[in-house]
């Protein structure tokens, strides 16, 4: 969201956290800058599809609305744990593991995993990550556990919410990818000292667990939440 690389634009965006629409003079009185600079920043935000103007009012665009829950994170005022799918990819009682070539956890073996996209379910994210990182087509089996993992280094430097899931694949033909070396392991072959500790714990303790996670959806219609449903 490069349009918020100016403090003035951060302040303008922040005004819309409490207001659905604002007039120019309402924005101007909350900023300690000249009116011509207010006009400049508003014009730039309209060009970048952050704001739209309808008659006398400015509104956040539909795209910009998606940033409201993570605004403090975007501008660096606070950080939140990162949700990640961590996938036990199974065939013939073996799990495909990757030797990570990037930080964090470089040179440790881990399960296939990665971030969820904005509009994905856990199941969709899991299937996509396995396909992207192993070229294998996966069938989703279950969500097994949720683990909040934090790494301490004189203070928390990494924080993840791990959605541990299980999938099956029909083929065992894997190719190394940009994430690192791929290899099949039996449960007995996985070495604790060479594996990310949380991955090792989940494999040893939660591989056969199952939990329910429902996917819910609702619509925002003119500022009112309607049509809630489990999907």
mmCIF file of C-alpha atoms in Angstrom:
data_model
loop_
_atom_site.group_PDB
_atom_site.id
_atom_site.type_symbol
_atom_site.label_atom_id
_atom_site.label_comp_id
_atom_site.label_asym_id
_atom_site.label_seq_id
_atom_site.Cartn_x
_atom_site.Cartn_y
_atom_site.Cartn_z
ATOM 1 C CA UNK A 1 0.000 0.000 0.000
ATOM 2 C CA UNK A 2 2.612 2.500 -1.201
ATOM 3 C CA UNK A 3 0.139 5.377 -1.235
ATOM 4 C CA UNK A 4 0.473 5.522 2.563
ATOM 5 C CA UNK A 5 4.204 6.223 2.386
ATOM 6 C CA UNK A 6 3.477 9.782 3.516
ATOM 7 C CA UNK A 7 2.438 10.560 7.091
ATOM 8 C CA UNK A 8 -0.263 12.901 5.813
ATOM 9 C CA UNK A 9 -1.833 10.074 3.844
ATOM 10 C CA UNK A 10 -1.697 7.787 6.843
ATOM 11 C CA UNK A 11 -3.604 10.438 8.785
ATOM 12 C CA UNK A 12 -6.172 10.791 6.007
ATOM 13 C CA UNK A 13 -6.714 7.037 5.858
ATOM 14 C CA UNK A 14 -6.982 6.887 9.638
ATOM 15 C CA UNK A 15 -9.860 9.378 9.554
ATOM 16 C CA UNK A 16 -11.876 6.806 7.614
ATOM 17 C CA UNK A 17 -11.507 4.244 10.387
ATOM 18 C CA UNK A 18 -14.224 6.182 12.211
ATOM 19 C CA UNK A 19 -16.077 7.658 9.236
ATOM 20 C CA UNK A 20 -17.643 6.141 6.131
ATOM 21 C CA UNK A 21 -17.479 9.413 4.218
ATOM 22 C CA UNK A 22 -15.830 12.807 4.694
ATOM 23 C CA UNK A 23 -15.983 16.213 3.040
ATOM 24 C CA UNK A 24 -12.828 18.100 2.087
ATOM 25 C CA UNK A 25 -13.206 20.594 4.937
ATOM 26 C CA UNK A 26 -13.706 17.757 7.448
ATOM 27 C CA UNK A 27 -10.442 16.207 6.319
ATOM 28 C CA UNK A 28 -8.632 19.544 6.220
ATOM 29 C CA UNK A 29 -9.479 20.508 9.803
ATOM 30 C CA UNK A 30 -7.893 17.284 11.073
ATOM 31 C CA UNK A 31 -4.597 17.866 9.247
ATOM 32 C CA UNK A 32 -2.021 20.467 10.182
ATOM 33 C CA UNK A 33 -1.098 21.321 6.586
ATOM 34 C CA UNK A 34 -2.116 23.862 3.945
ATOM 35 C CA UNK A 35 -5.292 23.248 1.950
ATOM 36 C CA UNK A 36 -3.378 22.940 -1.331
ATOM 37 C CA UNK A 37 -1.352 20.074 0.182
ATOM 38 C CA UNK A 38 -4.552 18.419 1.393
ATOM 39 C CA UNK A 39 -5.851 18.628 -2.184
ATOM 40 C CA UNK A 40 -2.613 17.137 -3.506
ATOM 41 C CA UNK A 41 -2.683 14.143 -1.178
ATOM 42 C CA UNK A 42 -6.377 13.496 -1.828
ATOM 43 C CA UNK A 43 -5.782 13.602 -5.593
ATOM 44 C CA UNK A 44 -2.932 11.119 -5.276
ATOM 45 C CA UNK A 45 -5.016 8.784 -3.138
ATOM 46 C CA UNK A 46 -7.801 8.899 -5.725
ATOM 47 C CA UNK A 47 -5.299 8.118 -8.508
ATOM 48 C CA UNK A 48 -3.991 5.158 -6.518
ATOM 49 C CA UNK A 49 -7.531 3.797 -6.011
ATOM 50 C CA UNK A 50 -7.447 4.311 -2.250
ATOM 51 C CA UNK A 51 -10.137 6.988 -2.228
ATOM 52 C CA UNK A 52 -13.030 7.782 -4.498
ATOM 53 C CA UNK A 53 -15.055 10.976 -4.646
ATOM 54 C CA UNK A 54 -18.824 11.091 -5.030
ATOM 55 C CA UNK A 55 -20.263 14.588 -5.212
ATOM 56 C CA UNK A 56 -19.019 16.388 -2.052
ATOM 57 C CA UNK A 57 -17.748 13.315 -0.205
ATOM 58 C CA UNK A 58 -14.654 11.138 -0.197
ATOM 59 C CA UNK A 59 -14.948 7.410 0.504
ATOM 60 C CA UNK A 60 -12.505 4.539 0.795
ATOM 61 C CA UNK A 61 -12.606 2.336 -2.292
ATOM 62 C CA UNK A 62 -13.636 -1.313 -1.977
ATOM 63 C CA UNK A 63 -9.972 -2.268 -2.314
ATOM 64 C CA UNK A 64 -8.915 0.120 0.443
ATOM 65 C CA UNK A 65 -11.661 -1.179 2.750
ATOM 66 C CA UNK A 66 -9.804 -4.503 2.916
ATOM 67 C CA UNK A 67 -6.904 -2.792 4.701
ATOM 68 C CA UNK A 68 -8.955 -1.437 7.621
ATOM 69 C CA UNK A 69 -8.392 -4.429 9.978
ATOM 70 C CA UNK A 70 -4.625 -4.384 9.350
ATOM 71 C CA UNK A 71 -4.025 -0.636 9.110
ATOM 72 C CA UNK A 72 -1.907 -0.475 12.276
ATOM 73 C CA UNK A 73 0.212 -3.315 10.926
ATOM 74 C CA UNK A 74 0.708 -1.673 7.519
ATOM 75 C CA UNK A 75 1.965 1.592 8.974
ATOM 76 C CA UNK A 76 4.237 -0.198 11.434
ATOM 77 C CA UNK A 77 2.464 0.864 14.624
ATOM 78 C CA UNK A 78 1.928 -2.713 15.756
ATOM 79 C CA UNK A 79 2.526 -6.273 14.585
ATOM 80 C CA UNK A 80 0.258 -9.298 14.724
ATOM 81 C CA UNK A 81 0.918 -13.047 14.556
ATOM 82 C CA UNK A 82 1.093 -14.374 11.001
ATOM 83 C CA UNK A 83 -1.467 -17.091 10.112
ATOM 84 C CA UNK A 84 0.211 -19.994 8.299
ATOM 85 C CA UNK A 85 -0.964 -23.364 7.007
ATOM 86 C CA UNK A 86 1.422 -26.177 7.938
ATOM 87 C CA UNK A 87 0.727 -29.273 5.887
ATOM 88 C CA UNK A 88 1.455 -32.920 6.597
ATOM 89 C CA UNK A 89 1.609 -34.169 3.003
ATOM 90 C CA UNK A 90 1.134 -37.933 3.220
ATOM 91 C CA UNK A 91 1.672 -40.903 0.913
ATOM 92 C CA UNK A 92 2.286 -44.481 2.035
ATOM 93 C CA UNK A 93 2.809 -43.382 5.644
ATOM 94 C CA UNK A 94 5.563 -40.951 4.648
ATOM 95 C CA UNK A 95 5.639 -37.148 4.869
ATOM 96 C CA UNK A 96 7.304 -34.861 2.356
ATOM 97 C CA UNK A 97 9.607 -32.387 4.112
ATOM 98 C CA UNK A 98 11.572 -29.406 2.864
ATOM 99 C CA UNK A 99 15.023 -28.300 3.992
ATOM 100 C CA UNK A 100 14.485 -24.563 4.181
ATOM 101 C CA UNK A 101 16.900 -22.355 2.267
ATOM 102 C CA UNK A 102 15.581 -19.068 3.624
ATOM 103 C CA UNK A 103 15.174 -17.439 7.000
ATOM 104 C CA UNK A 104 13.540 -17.898 9.382
ATOM 105 C CA UNK A 105 14.552 -21.473 10.231
ATOM 106 C CA UNK A 106 17.094 -21.739 7.411
ATOM 107 C CA UNK A 107 18.632 -25.246 7.062
ATOM 108 C CA UNK A 108 15.947 -26.860 9.238
ATOM 109 C CA UNK A 109 13.607 -29.497 7.863
ATOM 110 C CA UNK A 110 9.948 -28.548 7.951
ATOM 111 C CA UNK A 111 6.614 -29.572 6.545
ATOM 112 C CA UNK A 112 5.238 -27.810 3.499
ATOM 113 C CA UNK A 113 3.601 -24.563 4.542
ATOM 114 C CA UNK A 114 2.957 -20.949 3.788
ATOM 115 C CA UNK A 115 0.708 -17.946 4.102
ATOM 116 C CA UNK A 116 -2.963 -17.965 3.234
ATOM 117 C CA UNK A 117 -4.207 -15.630 0.541
ATOM 118 C CA UNK A 118 -6.826 -13.068 1.485
ATOM 119 C CA UNK A 119 -9.797 -14.894 -0.061
ATOM 120 C CA UNK A 120 -8.748 -18.505 0.635
ATOM 121 C CA UNK A 121 -10.081 -21.089 3.025
ATOM 122 C CA UNK A 122 -7.620 -23.238 4.978
ATOM 123 C CA UNK A 123 -8.367 -26.127 2.616
ATOM 124 C CA UNK A 124 -7.774 -24.039 -0.508
ATOM 125 C CA UNK A 125 -4.544 -22.581 0.860
ATOM 126 C CA UNK A 126 -3.240 -26.038 1.763
ATOM 127 C CA UNK A 127 -3.887 -27.489 -1.681
ATOM 128 C CA UNK A 128 -2.322 -24.453 -3.378
ATOM 129 C CA UNK A 129 0.808 -24.493 -1.214
ATOM 130 C CA UNK A 130 1.428 -28.202 -1.831
ATOM 131 C CA UNK A 131 0.976 -27.731 -5.574
ATOM 132 C CA UNK A 132 3.251 -24.701 -5.727
ATOM 133 C CA UNK A 133 6.047 -26.147 -3.624
ATOM 134 C CA UNK A 134 6.008 -29.812 -4.673
ATOM 135 C CA UNK A 135 4.022 -29.900 -7.967
ATOM 136 C CA UNK A 136 1.821 -32.560 -6.360
ATOM 137 C CA UNK A 137 -1.980 -32.530 -6.487
ATOM 138 C CA UNK A 138 -3.284 -32.844 -2.952
ATOM 139 C CA UNK A 139 -6.560 -34.025 -1.445
ATOM 140 C CA UNK A 140 -7.493 -32.317 1.808
ATOM 141 C CA UNK A 141 -8.110 -34.714 4.706
ATOM 142 C CA UNK A 142 -8.423 -32.777 7.956
ATOM 143 C CA UNK A 143 -7.464 -29.869 10.144
ATOM 144 C CA UNK A 144 -5.561 -31.424 13.014
ATOM 145 C CA UNK A 145 -4.472 -28.691 15.400
ATOM 146 C CA UNK A 146 -3.906 -24.963 15.907
ATOM 147 C CA UNK A 147 -0.670 -23.836 17.526
ATOM 148 C CA UNK A 148 0.478 -20.335 18.458
ATOM 149 C CA UNK A 149 4.251 -20.323 18.045
ATOM 150 C CA UNK A 150 6.546 -17.525 19.240
ATOM 151 C CA UNK A 151 10.321 -17.240 18.866
ATOM 152 C CA UNK A 152 12.069 -15.360 21.662
ATOM 153 C CA UNK A 153 15.371 -13.524 21.224
ATOM 154 C CA UNK A 154 15.408 -11.074 24.131
ATOM 155 C CA UNK A 155 11.843 -10.358 23.091
ATOM 156 C CA UNK A 156 9.461 -11.956 20.607
ATOM 157 C CA UNK A 157 10.846 -11.660 17.069
ATOM 158 C CA UNK A 158 8.562 -14.127 15.255
ATOM 159 C CA UNK A 159 4.949 -15.035 15.984
ATOM 160 C CA UNK A 160 2.864 -17.480 13.952
ATOM 161 C CA UNK A 161 -0.591 -19.022 14.194
ATOM 162 C CA UNK A 162 -0.046 -22.490 12.712
ATOM 163 C CA UNK A 163 -3.037 -24.272 11.188
ATOM 164 C CA UNK A 164 -1.776 -27.849 11.107
ATOM 165 C CA UNK A 165 -3.542 -29.897 8.436
ATOM 166 C CA UNK A 166 -3.217 -33.238 6.691
ATOM 167 C CA UNK A 167 -3.476 -33.919 2.951
ATOM 168 C CA UNK A 168 -2.877 -36.969 0.797
ATOM 169 C CA UNK A 169 -1.197 -37.199 -2.607
ATOM 170 C CA UNK A 170 -1.219 -39.949 -5.244
ATOM 171 C CA UNK A 171 2.341 -39.509 -6.515
ATOM 172 C CA UNK A 172 5.672 -39.463 -4.709
ATOM 173 C CA UNK A 173 7.564 -37.815 -7.568
ATOM 174 C CA UNK A 174 8.824 -34.512 -6.201
ATOM 175 C CA UNK A 175 11.224 -31.915 -7.531
ATOM 176 C CA UNK A 176 13.279 -29.438 -5.554
ATOM 177 C CA UNK A 177 11.733 -26.007 -5.613
ATOM 178 C CA UNK A 178 12.723 -22.475 -4.736
ATOM 179 C CA UNK A 179 11.942 -23.164 -1.067
ATOM 180 C CA UNK A 180 14.633 -25.837 -0.696
ATOM 181 C CA UNK A 181 15.410 -29.538 -0.974
ATOM 182 C CA UNK A 182 12.389 -31.848 -0.826
ATOM 183 C CA UNK A 183 12.503 -35.365 0.606
ATOM 184 C CA UNK A 184 10.130 -38.079 1.799
ATOM 185 C CA UNK A 185 10.499 -39.217 5.417
ATOM 186 C CA UNK A 186 8.941 -42.011 7.400
ATOM 187 C CA UNK A 187 7.925 -40.937 10.900
ATOM 188 C CA UNK A 188 10.908 -42.819 12.314
ATOM 189 C CA UNK A 189 13.355 -41.042 10.000
ATOM 190 C CA UNK A 190 12.458 -37.520 11.120
ATOM 191 C CA UNK A 191 15.261 -36.273 13.368
ATOM 192 C CA UNK A 192 14.301 -33.942 16.183
ATOM 193 C CA UNK A 193 17.555 -31.958 16.149
ATOM 194 C CA UNK A 194 17.277 -31.255 12.399
ATOM 195 C CA UNK A 195 13.588 -30.330 12.336
ATOM 196 C CA UNK A 196 11.821 -27.123 13.351
ATOM 197 C CA UNK A 197 10.718 -27.944 16.930
ATOM 198 C CA UNK A 198 7.068 -27.027 16.402
ATOM 199 C CA UNK A 199 6.887 -29.160 13.243
ATOM 200 C CA UNK A 200 8.425 -32.098 15.069
ATOM 201 C CA UNK A 201 6.014 -31.748 18.006
ATOM 202 C CA UNK A 202 2.968 -31.537 15.744
ATOM 203 C CA UNK A 203 3.992 -34.602 13.747
ATOM 204 C CA UNK A 204 4.680 -36.656 16.861
ATOM 205 C CA UNK A 205 1.653 -35.515 18.865
ATOM 206 C CA UNK A 206 -1.121 -34.258 16.570
ATOM 207 C CA UNK A 207 -0.853 -36.128 13.287
ATOM 208 C CA UNK A 208 -3.971 -38.175 14.041
ATOM 209 C CA UNK A 209 -5.957 -35.443 15.802
ATOM 210 C CA UNK A 210 -8.930 -33.778 14.151
ATOM 211 C CA UNK A 211 -10.565 -30.459 15.003
ATOM 212 C CA UNK A 212 -13.502 -28.618 13.461
ATOM 213 C CA UNK A 213 -13.006 -25.214 11.890
ATOM 214 C CA UNK A 214 -16.027 -23.701 10.171
ATOM 215 C CA UNK A 215 -15.782 -21.227 7.314
ATOM 216 C CA UNK A 216 -18.255 -18.373 7.672
ATOM 217 C CA UNK A 217 -19.308 -15.722 5.204
ATOM 218 C CA UNK A 218 -21.513 -12.649 5.430
ATOM 219 C CA UNK A 219 -22.226 -9.621 3.297
ATOM 220 C CA UNK A 220 -21.711 -5.935 3.999
ATOM 221 C CA UNK A 221 -24.743 -4.214 2.484
ATOM 222 C CA UNK A 222 -24.760 -0.444 2.942
ATOM 223 C CA UNK A 223 -22.831 -0.729 6.190
ATOM 224 C CA UNK A 224 -25.054 -3.485 7.616
ATOM 225 C CA UNK A 225 -23.855 -7.067 8.103
ATOM 226 C CA UNK A 226 -26.320 -9.509 6.568
ATOM 227 C CA UNK A 227 -26.718 -13.034 5.191
ATOM 228 C CA UNK A 228 -24.362 -14.764 7.623
ATOM 229 C CA UNK A 229 -23.830 -18.395 6.694
ATOM 230 C CA UNK A 230 -21.473 -21.292 7.285
ATOM 231 C CA UNK A 231 -19.948 -22.374 3.990
#
